[in-house]
mmCIF file of C-alpha atoms in Angstrom:
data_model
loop_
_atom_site.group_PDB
_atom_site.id
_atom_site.type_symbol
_atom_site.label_atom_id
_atom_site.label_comp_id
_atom_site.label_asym_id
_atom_site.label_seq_id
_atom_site.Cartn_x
_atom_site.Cartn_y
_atom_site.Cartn_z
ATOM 1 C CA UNK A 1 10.673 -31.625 -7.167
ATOM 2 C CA UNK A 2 10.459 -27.740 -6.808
ATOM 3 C CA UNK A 3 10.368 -26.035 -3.353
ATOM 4 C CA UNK A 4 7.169 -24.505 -2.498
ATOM 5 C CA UNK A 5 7.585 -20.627 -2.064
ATOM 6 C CA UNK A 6 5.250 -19.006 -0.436
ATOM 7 C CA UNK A 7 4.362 -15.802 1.394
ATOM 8 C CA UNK A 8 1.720 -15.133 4.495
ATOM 9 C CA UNK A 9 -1.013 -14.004 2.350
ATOM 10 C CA UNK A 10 -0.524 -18.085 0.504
ATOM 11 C CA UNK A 11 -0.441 -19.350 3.421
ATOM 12 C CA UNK A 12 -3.142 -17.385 5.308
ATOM 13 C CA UNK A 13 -5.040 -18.329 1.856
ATOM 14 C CA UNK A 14 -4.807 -22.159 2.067
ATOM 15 C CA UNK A 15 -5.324 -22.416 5.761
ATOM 16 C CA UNK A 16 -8.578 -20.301 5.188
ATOM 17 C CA UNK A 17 -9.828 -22.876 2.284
ATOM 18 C CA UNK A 18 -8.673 -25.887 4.659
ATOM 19 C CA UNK A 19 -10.494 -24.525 7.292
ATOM 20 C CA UNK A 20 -13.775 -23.511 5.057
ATOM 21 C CA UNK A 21 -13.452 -27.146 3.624
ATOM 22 C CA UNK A 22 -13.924 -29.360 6.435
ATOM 23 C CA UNK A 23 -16.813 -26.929 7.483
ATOM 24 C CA UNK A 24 -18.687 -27.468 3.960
ATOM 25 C CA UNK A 25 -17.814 -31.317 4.501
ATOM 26 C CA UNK A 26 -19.935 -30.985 7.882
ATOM 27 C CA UNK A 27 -22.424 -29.277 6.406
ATOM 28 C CA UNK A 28 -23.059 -31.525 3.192
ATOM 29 C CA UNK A 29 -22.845 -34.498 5.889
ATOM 30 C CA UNK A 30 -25.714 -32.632 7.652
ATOM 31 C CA UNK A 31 -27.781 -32.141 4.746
ATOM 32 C CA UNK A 32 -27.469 -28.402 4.639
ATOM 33 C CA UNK A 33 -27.085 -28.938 0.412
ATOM 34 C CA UNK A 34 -25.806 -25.059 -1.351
ATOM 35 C CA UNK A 35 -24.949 -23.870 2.166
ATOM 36 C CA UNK A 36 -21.460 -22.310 2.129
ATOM 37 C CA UNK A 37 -19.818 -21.565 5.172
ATOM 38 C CA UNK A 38 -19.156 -17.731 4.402
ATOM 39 C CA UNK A 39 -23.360 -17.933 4.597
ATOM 40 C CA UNK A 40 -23.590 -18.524 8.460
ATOM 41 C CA UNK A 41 -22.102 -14.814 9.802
ATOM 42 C CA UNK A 42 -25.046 -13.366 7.674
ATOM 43 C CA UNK A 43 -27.939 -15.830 8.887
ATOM 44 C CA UNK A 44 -26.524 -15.237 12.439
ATOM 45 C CA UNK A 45 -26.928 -11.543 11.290
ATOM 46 C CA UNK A 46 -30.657 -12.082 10.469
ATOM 47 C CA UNK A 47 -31.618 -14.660 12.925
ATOM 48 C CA UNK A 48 -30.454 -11.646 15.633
ATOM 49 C CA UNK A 49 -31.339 -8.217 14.002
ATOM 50 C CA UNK A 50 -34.235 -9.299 11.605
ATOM 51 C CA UNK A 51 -33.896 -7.648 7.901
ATOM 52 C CA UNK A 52 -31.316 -6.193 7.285
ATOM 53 C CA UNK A 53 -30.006 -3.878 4.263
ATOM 54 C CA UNK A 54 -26.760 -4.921 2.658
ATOM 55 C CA UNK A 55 -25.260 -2.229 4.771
ATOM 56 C CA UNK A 56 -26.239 -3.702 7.816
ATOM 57 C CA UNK A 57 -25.191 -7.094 6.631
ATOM 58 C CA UNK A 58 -21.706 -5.593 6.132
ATOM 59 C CA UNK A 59 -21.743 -4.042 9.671
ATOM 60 C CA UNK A 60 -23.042 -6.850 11.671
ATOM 61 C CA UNK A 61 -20.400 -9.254 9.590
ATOM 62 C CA UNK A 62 -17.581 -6.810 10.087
ATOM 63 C CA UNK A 63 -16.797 -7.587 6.070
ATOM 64 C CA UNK A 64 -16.774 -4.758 3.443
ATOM 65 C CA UNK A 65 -20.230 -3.691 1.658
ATOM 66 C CA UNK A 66 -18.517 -5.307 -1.690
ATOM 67 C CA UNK A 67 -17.792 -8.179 0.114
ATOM 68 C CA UNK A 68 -22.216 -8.450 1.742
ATOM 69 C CA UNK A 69 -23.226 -7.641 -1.579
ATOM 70 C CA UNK A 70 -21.502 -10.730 -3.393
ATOM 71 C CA UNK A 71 -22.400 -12.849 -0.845
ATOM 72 C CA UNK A 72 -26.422 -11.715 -0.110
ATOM 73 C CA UNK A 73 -26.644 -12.494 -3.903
ATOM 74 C CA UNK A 74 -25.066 -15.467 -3.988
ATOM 75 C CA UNK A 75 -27.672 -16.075 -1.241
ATOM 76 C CA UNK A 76 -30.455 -15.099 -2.721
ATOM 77 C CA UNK A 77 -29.198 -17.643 -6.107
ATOM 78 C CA UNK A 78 -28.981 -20.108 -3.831
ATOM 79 C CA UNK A 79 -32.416 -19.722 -1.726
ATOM 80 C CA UNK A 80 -31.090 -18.959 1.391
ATOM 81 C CA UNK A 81 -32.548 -14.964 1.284
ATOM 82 C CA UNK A 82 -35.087 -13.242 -0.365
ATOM 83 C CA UNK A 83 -35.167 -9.280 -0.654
ATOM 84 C CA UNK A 84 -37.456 -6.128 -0.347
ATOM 85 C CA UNK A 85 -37.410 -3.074 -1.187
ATOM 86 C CA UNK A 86 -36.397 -0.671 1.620
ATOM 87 C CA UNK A 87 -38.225 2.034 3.345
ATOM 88 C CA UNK A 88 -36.733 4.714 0.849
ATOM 89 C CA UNK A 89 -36.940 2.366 -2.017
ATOM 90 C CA UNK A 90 -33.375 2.292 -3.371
ATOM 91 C CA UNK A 91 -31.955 -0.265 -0.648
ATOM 92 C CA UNK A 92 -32.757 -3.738 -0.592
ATOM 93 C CA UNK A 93 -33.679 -5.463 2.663
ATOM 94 C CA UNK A 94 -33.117 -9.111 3.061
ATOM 95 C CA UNK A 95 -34.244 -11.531 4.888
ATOM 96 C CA UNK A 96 -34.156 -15.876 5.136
ATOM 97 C CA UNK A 97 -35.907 -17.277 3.372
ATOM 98 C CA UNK A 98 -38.860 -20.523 4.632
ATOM 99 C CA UNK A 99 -36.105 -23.006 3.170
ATOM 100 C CA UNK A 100 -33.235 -21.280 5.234
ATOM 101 C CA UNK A 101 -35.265 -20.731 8.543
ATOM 102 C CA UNK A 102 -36.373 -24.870 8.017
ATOM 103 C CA UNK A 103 -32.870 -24.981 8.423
ATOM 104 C CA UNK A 104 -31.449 -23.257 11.489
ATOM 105 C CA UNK A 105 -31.495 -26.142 13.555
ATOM 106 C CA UNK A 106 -28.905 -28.079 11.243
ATOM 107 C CA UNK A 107 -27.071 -24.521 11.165
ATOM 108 C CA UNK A 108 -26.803 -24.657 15.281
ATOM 109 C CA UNK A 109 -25.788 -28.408 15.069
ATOM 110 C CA UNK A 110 -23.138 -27.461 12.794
ATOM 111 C CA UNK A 111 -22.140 -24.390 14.329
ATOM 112 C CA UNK A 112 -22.145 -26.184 17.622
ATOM 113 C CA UNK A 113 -19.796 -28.232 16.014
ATOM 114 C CA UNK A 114 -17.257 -26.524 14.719
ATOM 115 C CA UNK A 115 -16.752 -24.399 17.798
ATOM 116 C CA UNK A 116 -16.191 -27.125 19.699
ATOM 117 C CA UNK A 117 -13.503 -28.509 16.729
ATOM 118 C CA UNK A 118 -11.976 -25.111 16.875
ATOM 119 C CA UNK A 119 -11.465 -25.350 20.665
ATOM 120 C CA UNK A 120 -9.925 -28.322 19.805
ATOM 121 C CA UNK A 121 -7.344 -26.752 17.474
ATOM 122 C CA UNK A 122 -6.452 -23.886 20.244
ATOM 123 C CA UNK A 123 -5.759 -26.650 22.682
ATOM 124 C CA UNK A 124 -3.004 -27.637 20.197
ATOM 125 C CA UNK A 125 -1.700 -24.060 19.773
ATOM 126 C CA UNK A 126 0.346 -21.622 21.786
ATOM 127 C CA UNK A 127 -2.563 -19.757 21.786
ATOM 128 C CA UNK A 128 -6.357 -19.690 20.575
ATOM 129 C CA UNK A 129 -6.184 -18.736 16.458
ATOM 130 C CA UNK A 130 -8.626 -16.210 17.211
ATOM 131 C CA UNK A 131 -6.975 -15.093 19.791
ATOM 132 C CA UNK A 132 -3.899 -14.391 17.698
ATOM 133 C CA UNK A 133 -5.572 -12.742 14.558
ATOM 134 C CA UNK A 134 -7.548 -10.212 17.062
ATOM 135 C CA UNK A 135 -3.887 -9.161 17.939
ATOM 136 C CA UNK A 136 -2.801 -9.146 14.340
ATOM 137 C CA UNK A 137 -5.520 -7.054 13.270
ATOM 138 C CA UNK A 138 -5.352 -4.837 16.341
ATOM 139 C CA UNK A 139 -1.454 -4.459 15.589
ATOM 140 C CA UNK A 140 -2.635 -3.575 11.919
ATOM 141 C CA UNK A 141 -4.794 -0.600 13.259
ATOM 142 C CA UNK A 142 -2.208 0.812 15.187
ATOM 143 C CA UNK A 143 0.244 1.025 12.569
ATOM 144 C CA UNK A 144 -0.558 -0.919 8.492
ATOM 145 C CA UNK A 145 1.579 -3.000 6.791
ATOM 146 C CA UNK A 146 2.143 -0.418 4.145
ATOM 147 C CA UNK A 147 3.698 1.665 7.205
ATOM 148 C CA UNK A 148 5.856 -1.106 8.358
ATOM 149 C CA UNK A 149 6.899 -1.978 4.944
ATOM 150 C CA UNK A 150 8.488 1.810 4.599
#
């Protein structure tokens, strides 16, 4: 048998999938059929700011606009959003759709959840995972990994 090599990025990978997983699991479980848990930052977006253009998707998620675009139209395949045309005409604003408002209530059950299975987690840990990435990124912004790596 061949040692696994890995690096943090693998590893950071697979605990990411692992984590996204068991949250899917719950969800399916739930009934909440097509929902992916990448969805949830962006109906919390809506759900608290109303429409929002894919540039306010990407600053309300903190992801990149790349990153709200594939996953508003992944969305919108999958019936969870609808879009508009914006005020000027070239944006698009989304919004949930009937379906995905029916289903905020499951969403809260299963966000309520997995909070409370993440708190669970950090109990195990030296300290909270979020906790720890927040100073990881922070770190990051102070100085990259391309400047540590010269």
């Amino acid at each position: 048998m061949t040692a696994q090599v890995t690096g943090l990025g693998t590893q950071l990978r697979r605990l990411l999938d692992r984590l996204e997983r068991d949250v899917a699991d719950l969800g399916a479980e739930l009934g909440l059929e097509g929902h992916r848990p990448r969805y949830s930052p962006v109906v919390r977006a809506v759900l608290a700011h109303g429409p929002l253009t894919i540039s306010g998707v990407a600053e309300a998620t903190g992801v990149t606009h790349s990153a709200a675009s594939q996953t508003v139209a992944q969305m919108r395949r999958d019936g969870w959003l609808r879009a508009a045309r914006g005020v000027d005409g070239r944006e698009r604003v989304v919004d949930l759709t009937e379906r995905a408002r029916d289903l905020v209530p499951v969403l809260e059950r299963e966000w309520r959840t997995t909070e409370a299975a993440v708190a669970d987690l950090d109990a195990e840990l030296p300290m909270p995972l979020g906790e720890l990435l927040t100073l990881a990124e922070a770190a990051l912004d102070r100085r990259s990994l391309r400047e540590r790596m010269r």
